[in-house]
């Protein structure tokens, strides 16, 4: 075998290809070509893949492959059929082995080889789809090379390697409606099989699957899906693949089957991030996501925050009745809220949730008080956002003005607000005042201090839009401070420096030494 | 033509003696010619020019003028020949009639002359003056004065008269006598005359020579007189150059006198101040500065600038258009009292003045005291120190704001200088200002600390801004280079903190000289640090503590600029930077803990005066305390970002070794720890951990002190309190730390919470808009009131143009009427003439016919 491939390597593959295509008697040269596919050398493999692509591409176009249920090779060769029949069956078997090998090559360490194999396989899919290798059972039946395509997708969803690069190549094909449809179906099947086969599924597999799934995007409008990869001579209305409804069904089943399994935590976050704008709108029945989202919301931490967005869409558009929603939201407010990555998203949603003017005053007061309490631990960029947020709450609900203006209130020796209470109704926030904002007037950053002094005056009616403040980062604040032009000359310290730690009543000098 | 009205008034005025009501009354007494324009209202101060008109007169004048001009043109309309008046200057009014006649005469003469000479080519005209040829006169080189004529005229010798009037007989006779004696030959008349002429000429020459002598003598006399005159009076005539040359040189005495006269008189100086007075002044100055600092800390000035209500006029369209700056103020209230801005403004304006004065005073005092001390110093030390002290005093002069004399640091410095004197002798005394950081580095590297200081100092002195033009920029750059050098020193292993410690003084001095550039360079390094961190967060998702250099920069920024300002171009970004360090950077090692604690310490120091609240600091201290306790699930709830409740580093500061705990001694934490790369021994590390904990507790205590008065103090410190009680329960700490914990806790307890209900400030009653009428200066009555000056001018011009246009149209119309009238009268005249002629013809024909008929009748009768 080794020797053979070596000798074949000497003979150019092009000659072999020509010989096979010109003369059926030279058909045995196919073995030589297939042998090179097994080679170790990257260059040789690429050459062989290209040759195979041309060879079988030509054969598929000519129709020189057997069509229909493929009989086993030995029976046919021994059988009484004509030479042409035998040749076709034999060649079809070679085609199969070639495809198998190409499927294996999708896991090749070299990316070039992988890419080339993928392209070749997709070319075969196209050609085979145009000239199906199976007989239609009735007139106008929709035929798609499912077996071949399954092999391709299986190669992509590898449990071992991270295929993100290859998948991003594959995403080009997902623009075609038929490819997308079949990918959804096939991927679902593959995931089901992987789960049933392996007890412990690797995270790589899930990552690959998620990559593929998230790349899928259905058209928003109802329209005819005619952008097909496989060109059909007579497209028909009766085919499932033409209807968006069917696509949606497939999409929904795919996601449900994906989410059914126990996923790694990071993947849940990714799914939830994408949920509101790329998953929920495309589902046939979005309400099926209720269970998933509520359980995610109950998990606590960042996942709960992220689940809010999907939940909101369900409540808002799909009439979901969610008991104790505000209580849960209230429970989500903890000190880390100002430090997590999804701060902007959360506050955007919180603003939406609390924008209703029909909320009870105690609830709004509890939220305001809780946020103010949390603001005592927040960095300046979060404070610049949350202070206007609280003021907006107060503006919307005049009943809550008591929090900042209690003319005949008794002097208290303890804050009546109970921070440990989980139910906003029993937190006694309305009896309290926002002393936290008064504290924050002493904040070291001038803008925060200014934002907090707003409560000293009667709040003006128009609300302050917090949208531009949501994405504020400390770096932006820093840059803004740097760019701010000082009106006069720079004030200077008048106590002369005596050294690094030599200053009078220097705290650093008390606690640190230079040596 | 249209503009004749005003000139008419002018022309009439001199003709008529002044009457009570102007022209018409006296010049034109006919009351039927006068048209009075009735005035509807009498308006005081309005000058009316057209109250009385003379339509008849003006019409007559217009007609006269037209007959003179238009009619003439009309009559000559078919004539092509033109009359040109070529008389010289006939229509030129600039030339007076006499001149005109002179010029005309000259021209006439010239014309005559030219005509005569056209063909007379050979003859050259001899110009004469009083009968003498001008060429002759020129030959004598003699300017004939006018008095020479009189002289000549006076001397009418008998001879001459005889020669002139005597018909030549006497002369003839006399000469013949003379000649007769010499020679018998009688002389012809011609000879005689020639002789006479020669004689007279000789006489004349003699006279001239005599006169020249006299002239020379007078001139000499004049010169002599002038020489004397210069001596008599100091004023020298300026016009004569010759005299300047001969101006006598001022002698030494004169010079001395003058110098003494112009010498500055001794100014009365301030008396020397006593120590107490100096101290008092210093105290006063510091008080002023402190007041200024407080004002900036409260950040009130910004509000003051903004909230000044502006004066609004009733005519104001509220479109923000302001004609002029308005310095009136609307009545406004502050704290229930009327806001009287003038006072505060005055105070404000006074403040810097007095401050300046103070500074000047202080400067003077210092200089004096310094100069007083100088001799002592130079006397006591050797020659080198002499030079040094000079240099020092120079420095004092340069930097008036410094009070080095009162700072022990400076003294220490001078001690150091003495020690390093030997080494210093090798240093050159002048240094060029480094143009790049590398130059500075090469200058400083490899020298001892004292030498480095000296080099920097000398660079400063050699390039003082007062010495050359470009020095300011050089020294401004020097600050940046020094800062970079400090950064380099801090990143070295081990960091050269001693040198930095000394260089800070230089940085401070430079900063006092060039605040703008210093703040720019510090902002630049801070931006660099922040940028680096931001990049790291973007790429890796987390940041680590930066090197020691950034911390040192932050510290230096705090030393150079007032940290208590409400807003400061350097300090505010530095605060944000520190906040970022405390919230974004992971605490992964002991070094990180030390750096973090140093940053927290800096943070607290920054706000020590303004007592501002720093949430990040509390969070960080909480985290540090947390990693010093064994993990428990319950406490982790209050932890925020850089710390995690569970994980690899969640017990970083926990010391489990009892022996190390017992051997630890309380002390300051070394900054060297922050940059130590090598792993210390376990015992050292444990000691460092305990020191960190001690620092952390000290900072916490400080926080408790500082924030005790905040309204939500208890909400802020509750997590700290919980952790500290935990600490106490866990009794593995050394006794000092336990004491510290206890004291903090008791301090926390002692702060009585006081919850005053919040009350909004009563919104100020919005004062009614006081609409005072807008007063606009009326420049001209009528419609020509534009908004701006250009607009006014434009309108005025448009109006003028329209008026002129109308006038012109009217004039043209009148011209046409006049012409039509003329044509009509011509036609009428022509017709009348024709009728007359026809009549005449008919008459003659009738008489002819009559005669003929009579003749025929006669014939028939016959």
mmCIF file of N, CA and C in Angstrom, chain B residues 727-805:
data_model
loop_
_atom_site.group_PDB
_atom_site.id
_atom_site.type_symbol
_atom_site.label_atom_id
_atom_site.label_comp_id
_atom_site.label_asym_id
_atom_site.label_seq_id
_atom_site.Cartn_x
_atom_site.Cartn_y
_atom_site.Cartn_z
ATOM 1 N N UNK B 727 -13.562 38.420 63.090
ATOM 2 C CA UNK B 727 -12.128 38.444 63.353
ATOM 3 C C UNK B 727 -11.871 38.212 64.831
ATOM 4 N N UNK B 728 -12.652 38.908 65.632
ATOM 5 C CA UNK B 728 -12.434 38.816 67.065
ATOM 6 C C UNK B 728 -12.736 37.420 67.563
ATOM 7 N N UNK B 729 -13.783 36.869 66.961
ATOM 8 C CA UNK B 729 -14.160 35.535 67.404
ATOM 9 C C UNK B 729 -13.047 34.540 67.095
ATOM 10 N N UNK B 730 -12.415 34.794 65.980
ATOM 11 C CA UNK B 730 -11.311 33.932 65.584
ATOM 12 C C UNK B 730 -10.048 34.463 66.258
ATOM 13 N N UNK B 731 -9.637 33.849 67.329
ATOM 14 C CA UNK B 731 -8.660 34.480 68.211
ATOM 15 C C UNK B 731 -7.195 34.220 67.861
ATOM 16 N N UNK B 732 -6.929 33.919 66.633
ATOM 17 C CA UNK B 732 -5.557 33.566 66.297
ATOM 18 C C UNK B 732 -4.683 34.785 66.065
ATOM 19 N N UNK B 733 -5.243 35.961 66.099
ATOM 20 C CA UNK B 733 -4.451 37.156 65.778
ATOM 21 C C UNK B 733 -3.586 37.566 66.944
ATOM 22 N N UNK B 734 -2.486 38.254 66.653
ATOM 23 C CA UNK B 734 -1.666 38.802 67.740
ATOM 24 C C UNK B 734 -2.458 39.839 68.535
ATOM 25 N N UNK B 735 -2.063 40.065 69.756
ATOM 26 C CA UNK B 735 -2.860 40.932 70.636
ATOM 27 C C UNK B 735 -3.021 42.348 70.103
ATOM 28 N N UNK B 736 -1.971 42.879 69.421
ATOM 29 C CA UNK B 736 -2.082 44.260 68.922
ATOM 30 C C UNK B 736 -3.253 44.393 67.956
ATOM 31 N N UNK B 737 -3.336 43.408 67.083
ATOM 32 C CA UNK B 737 -4.397 43.466 66.086
ATOM 33 C C UNK B 737 -5.755 43.341 66.749
ATOM 34 N N UNK B 738 -5.802 42.486 67.720
ATOM 35 C CA UNK B 738 -7.081 42.306 68.405
ATOM 36 C C UNK B 738 -7.509 43.588 69.087
ATOM 37 N N UNK B 739 -6.524 44.238 69.674
ATOM 38 C CA UNK B 739 -6.829 45.528 70.305
ATOM 39 C C UNK B 739 -7.372 46.513 69.286
ATOM 40 N N UNK B 740 -6.696 46.522 68.148
ATOM 41 C CA UNK B 740 -7.097 47.434 67.077
ATOM 42 C C UNK B 740 -8.532 47.164 66.663
ATOM 43 N N UNK B 741 -8.834 45.883 66.471
ATOM 44 C CA UNK B 741 -10.184 45.483 66.085
ATOM 45 C C UNK B 741 -11.187 45.989 67.118
ATOM 46 N N UNK B 742 -10.816 45.740 68.355
ATOM 47 C CA UNK B 742 -11.716 46.107 69.440
ATOM 48 C C UNK B 742 -11.996 47.598 69.428
ATOM 49 N N UNK B 743 -10.906 48.347 69.223
ATOM 50 C CA UNK B 743 -11.067 49.805 69.252
ATOM 51 C C UNK B 743 -11.953 50.270 68.096
ATOM 52 N N UNK B 744 -11.753 49.637 66.942
ATOM 53 C CA UNK B 744 -12.582 50.040 65.796
ATOM 54 C C UNK B 744 -14.045 49.755 66.100
ATOM 55 N N UNK B 745 -14.273 48.580 66.634
ATOM 56 C CA UNK B 745 -15.657 48.190 66.903
ATOM 57 C C UNK B 745 -16.302 49.138 67.905
ATOM 58 N N UNK B 746 -15.529 49.462 68.926
ATOM 59 C CA UNK B 746 -16.115 50.350 69.936
ATOM 60 C C UNK B 746 -16.369 51.726 69.339
ATOM 61 N N UNK B 747 -15.453 52.119 68.451
ATOM 62 C CA UNK B 747 -15.630 53.410 67.776
ATOM 63 C C UNK B 747 -16.909 53.404 66.960
ATOM 64 N N UNK B 748 -17.116 52.288 66.269
ATOM 65 C CA UNK B 748 -18.338 52.154 65.474
ATOM 66 C C UNK B 748 -19.564 52.244 66.358
ATOM 67 N N UNK B 749 -19.484 51.585 67.485
ATOM 68 C CA UNK B 749 -20.630 51.579 68.376
ATOM 69 C C UNK B 749 -20.915 52.985 68.903
ATOM 70 N N UNK B 750 -19.804 53.685 69.170
ATOM 71 C CA UNK B 750 -19.977 54.982 69.832
ATOM 72 C C UNK B 750 -20.673 55.993 68.933
ATOM 73 N N UNK B 751 -20.577 55.801 67.622
ATOM 74 C CA UNK B 751 -21.242 56.743 66.715
ATOM 75 C C UNK B 751 -22.744 56.522 66.808
ATOM 76 N N UNK B 752 -23.404 57.468 67.397
ATOM 77 C CA UNK B 752 -24.858 57.323 67.547
ATOM 78 C C UNK B 752 -25.526 57.635 66.222
ATOM 79 N N UNK B 753 -26.324 56.738 65.768
ATOM 80 C CA UNK B 753 -27.018 57.036 64.503
ATOM 81 C C UNK B 753 -28.062 58.110 64.721
ATOM 82 N N UNK B 754 -28.144 58.975 63.800
ATOM 83 C CA UNK B 754 -29.128 60.047 63.893
ATOM 84 C C UNK B 754 -29.793 60.177 62.531
ATOM 85 N N UNK B 755 -31.031 59.933 62.505
ATOM 86 C CA UNK B 755 -31.710 59.974 61.214
ATOM 87 C C UNK B 755 -32.694 61.128 61.187
ATOM 88 N N UNK B 756 -32.238 62.202 60.673
ATOM 89 C CA UNK B 756 -33.117 63.344 60.498
ATOM 90 C C UNK B 756 -33.913 63.112 59.221
ATOM 91 N N UNK B 757 -35.214 63.318 59.302
ATOM 92 C CA UNK B 757 -35.968 63.160 58.046
ATOM 93 C C UNK B 757 -35.526 64.193 57.018
ATOM 94 N N UNK B 758 -35.454 63.733 55.801
ATOM 95 C CA UNK B 758 -34.986 64.620 54.734
ATOM 96 C C UNK B 758 -36.062 65.644 54.401
ATOM 97 N N UNK B 759 -35.619 66.795 54.120
ATOM 98 C CA UNK B 759 -36.548 67.844 53.694
ATOM 99 C C UNK B 759 -35.946 68.567 52.508
ATOM 100 N N UNK B 760 -36.735 68.704 51.499
ATOM 101 C CA UNK B 760 -36.258 69.436 50.331
ATOM 102 C C UNK B 760 -36.095 70.892 50.705
ATOM 103 N N UNK B 761 -35.147 71.515 50.067
ATOM 104 C CA UNK B 761 -35.057 72.958 50.235
ATOM 105 C C UNK B 761 -36.312 73.572 49.663
ATOM 106 N N UNK B 762 -36.804 74.540 50.426
ATOM 107 C CA UNK B 762 -37.995 75.190 49.896
ATOM 108 C C UNK B 762 -37.606 75.851 48.587
ATOM 109 N N UNK B 763 -38.385 75.573 47.595
ATOM 110 C CA UNK B 763 -38.022 76.166 46.314
ATOM 111 C C UNK B 763 -38.186 77.670 46.426
ATOM 112 N N UNK B 764 -37.218 78.333 45.952
ATOM 113 C CA UNK B 764 -37.218 79.784 46.094
ATOM 114 C C UNK B 764 -38.432 80.358 45.382
ATOM 115 N N UNK B 765 -39.056 81.357 45.961
ATOM 116 C CA UNK B 765 -40.158 81.980 45.220
ATOM 117 C C UNK B 765 -39.593 82.576 43.939
ATOM 118 N N UNK B 766 -40.231 82.199 42.867
ATOM 119 C CA UNK B 766 -39.724 82.705 41.600
ATOM 120 C C UNK B 766 -40.078 84.171 41.499
ATOM 121 N N UNK B 767 -39.089 85.014 41.486
ATOM 122 C CA UNK B 767 -39.406 86.442 41.439
ATOM 123 C C UNK B 767 -40.060 86.790 40.118
ATOM 124 N N UNK B 768 -41.037 87.693 40.227
ATOM 125 C CA UNK B 768 -41.695 88.116 38.994
ATOM 126 C C UNK B 768 -40.656 88.739 38.084
ATOM 127 N N UNK B 769 -40.867 88.497 36.852
ATOM 128 C CA UNK B 769 -39.937 89.101 35.909
ATOM 129 C C UNK B 769 -40.174 90.585 35.897
ATOM 130 N N UNK B 770 -39.171 91.308 36.245
ATOM 131 C CA UNK B 770 -39.339 92.751 36.292
ATOM 132 C C UNK B 770 -39.019 93.300 34.916
ATOM 133 N N UNK B 771 -40.061 93.705 34.266
ATOM 134 C CA UNK B 771 -39.850 94.169 32.901
ATOM 135 C C UNK B 771 -39.609 95.667 32.887
ATOM 136 N N UNK B 772 -38.413 96.045 32.885
ATOM 137 C CA UNK B 772 -38.107 97.460 32.733
ATOM 138 C C UNK B 772 -38.020 97.736 31.240
ATOM 139 N N UNK B 773 -38.481 98.912 30.844
ATOM 140 C CA UNK B 773 -38.461 99.177 29.402
ATOM 141 C C UNK B 773 -37.035 99.223 28.891
ATOM 142 N N UNK B 774 -36.885 98.733 27.710
ATOM 143 C CA UNK B 774 -35.563 98.778 27.113
ATOM 144 C C UNK B 774 -35.326 100.161 26.538
ATOM 145 N N UNK B 775 -34.236 100.740 26.939
ATOM 146 C CA UNK B 775 -33.951 102.095 26.473
ATOM 147 C C UNK B 775 -32.932 102.021 25.353
ATOM 148 N N UNK B 776 -33.355 102.589 24.231
ATOM 149 C CA UNK B 776 -32.435 102.599 23.100
ATOM 150 C C UNK B 776 -32.108 104.039 22.798
ATOM 151 N N UNK B 777 -30.876 104.311 22.612
ATOM 152 C CA UNK B 777 -30.451 105.672 22.326
ATOM 153 C C UNK B 777 -30.999 106.069 20.959
ATOM 154 N N UNK B 778 -31.712 107.167 20.950
ATOM 155 C CA UNK B 778 -32.270 107.595 19.670
ATOM 156 C C UNK B 778 -31.241 108.451 18.967
ATOM 157 N N UNK B 779 -30.837 107.998 17.828
ATOM 158 C CA UNK B 779 -29.778 108.705 17.131
ATOM 159 C C UNK B 779 -30.361 109.745 16.180
ATOM 160 N N UNK B 780 -31.531 109.456 15.624
ATOM 161 C CA UNK B 780 -32.077 110.357 14.616
ATOM 162 C C UNK B 780 -33.577 110.160 14.612
ATOM 163 N N UNK B 781 -34.307 111.198 14.514
ATOM 164 C CA UNK B 781 -35.744 111.025 14.450
ATOM 165 C C UNK B 781 -36.137 110.605 13.052
ATOM 166 N N UNK B 782 -37.287 110.010 12.988
ATOM 167 C CA UNK B 782 -37.738 109.576 11.675
ATOM 168 C C UNK B 782 -37.716 108.066 11.584
ATOM 169 N N UNK B 783 -37.694 107.607 10.377
ATOM 170 C CA UNK B 783 -37.846 106.168 10.197
ATOM 171 C C UNK B 783 -36.531 105.423 10.128
ATOM 172 N N UNK B 784 -35.449 106.157 10.254
ATOM 173 C CA UNK B 784 -34.165 105.527 9.938
ATOM 174 C C UNK B 784 -33.537 104.842 11.146
ATOM 175 N N UNK B 785 -34.379 104.181 11.973
ATOM 176 C CA UNK B 785 -33.809 103.527 13.147
ATOM 177 C C UNK B 785 -33.599 102.050 12.875
ATOM 178 N N UNK B 786 -32.466 101.757 12.449
ATOM 179 C CA UNK B 786 -32.140 100.346 12.232
ATOM 180 C C UNK B 786 -31.676 99.738 13.531
ATOM 181 N N UNK B 787 -31.474 98.466 13.502
ATOM 182 C CA UNK B 787 -31.052 97.807 14.735
ATOM 183 C C UNK B 787 -29.566 98.028 14.974
ATOM 184 N N UNK B 788 -28.777 97.703 13.983
ATOM 185 C CA UNK B 788 -27.347 97.861 14.192
ATOM 186 C C UNK B 788 -26.852 99.092 13.458
ATOM 187 N N UNK B 789 -25.614 99.398 13.645
ATOM 188 C CA UNK B 789 -25.057 100.597 13.062
ATOM 189 C C UNK B 789 -25.032 100.487 11.532
ATOM 190 N N UNK B 790 -24.624 99.304 11.062
ATOM 191 C CA UNK B 790 -24.541 99.100 9.613
ATOM 192 C C UNK B 790 -25.933 99.217 8.994
ATOM 193 N N UNK B 791 -26.870 98.611 9.739
ATOM 194 C CA UNK B 791 -28.245 98.623 9.227
ATOM 195 C C UNK B 791 -28.750 100.057 9.134
ATOM 196 N N UNK B 792 -28.449 100.821 10.155
ATOM 197 C CA UNK B 792 -28.859 102.219 10.159
ATOM 198 C C UNK B 792 -28.275 102.950 8.965
ATOM 199 N N UNK B 793 -26.996 102.712 8.765
ATOM 200 C CA UNK B 793 -26.307 103.392 7.681
ATOM 201 C C UNK B 793 -26.939 103.015 6.349
ATOM 202 N N UNK B 794 -27.254 101.738 6.221
ATOM 203 C CA UNK B 794 -27.836 101.238 4.983
ATOM 204 C C UNK B 794 -29.189 101.911 4.733
ATOM 205 N N UNK B 795 -29.974 101.952 5.788
ATOM 206 C CA UNK B 795 -31.299 102.533 5.636
ATOM 207 C C UNK B 795 -31.198 104.000 5.255
ATOM 208 N N UNK B 796 -30.239 104.638 5.893
ATOM 209 C CA UNK B 796 -30.056 106.059 5.636
ATOM 210 C C UNK B 796 -29.721 106.267 4.159
ATOM 211 N N UNK B 797 -28.805 105.413 3.674
ATOM 212 C CA UNK B 797 -28.391 105.552 2.279
ATOM 213 C C UNK B 797 -29.559 105.274 1.325
ATOM 214 N N UNK B 798 -30.331 104.249 1.669
ATOM 215 C CA UNK B 798 -31.476 103.924 0.811
ATOM 216 C C UNK B 798 -32.430 105.105 0.739
ATOM 217 N N UNK B 799 -32.668 105.677 1.915
ATOM 218 C CA UNK B 799 -33.578 106.811 1.976
ATOM 219 C C UNK B 799 -33.072 107.976 1.152
ATOM 220 N N UNK B 800 -31.796 108.222 1.287
ATOM 221 C CA UNK B 800 -31.176 109.325 0.575
ATOM 222 C C UNK B 800 -31.294 109.097 -0.927
ATOM 223 N N UNK B 801 -31.032 107.882 -1.310
ATOM 224 C CA UNK B 801 -31.079 107.543 -2.724
ATOM 225 C C UNK B 801 -32.477 107.774 -3.273
ATOM 226 N N UNK B 802 -33.460 107.364 -2.493
ATOM 227 C CA UNK B 802 -34.826 107.507 -2.970
ATOM 228 C C UNK B 802 -35.190 108.991 -3.128
ATOM 229 N N UNK B 803 -34.764 109.741 -2.150
ATOM 230 C CA UNK B 803 -35.058 111.165 -2.205
ATOM 231 C C UNK B 803 -34.415 111.807 -3.424
ATOM 232 N N UNK B 804 -33.151 111.466 -3.632
ATOM 233 C CA UNK B 804 -32.428 112.016 -4.771
ATOM 234 C C UNK B 804 -33.100 111.603 -6.073
ATOM 235 N N UNK B 805 -33.496 110.367 -6.086
ATOM 236 C CA UNK B 805 -34.116 109.842 -7.300
ATOM 237 C C UNK B 805 -35.396 110.613 -7.614
#
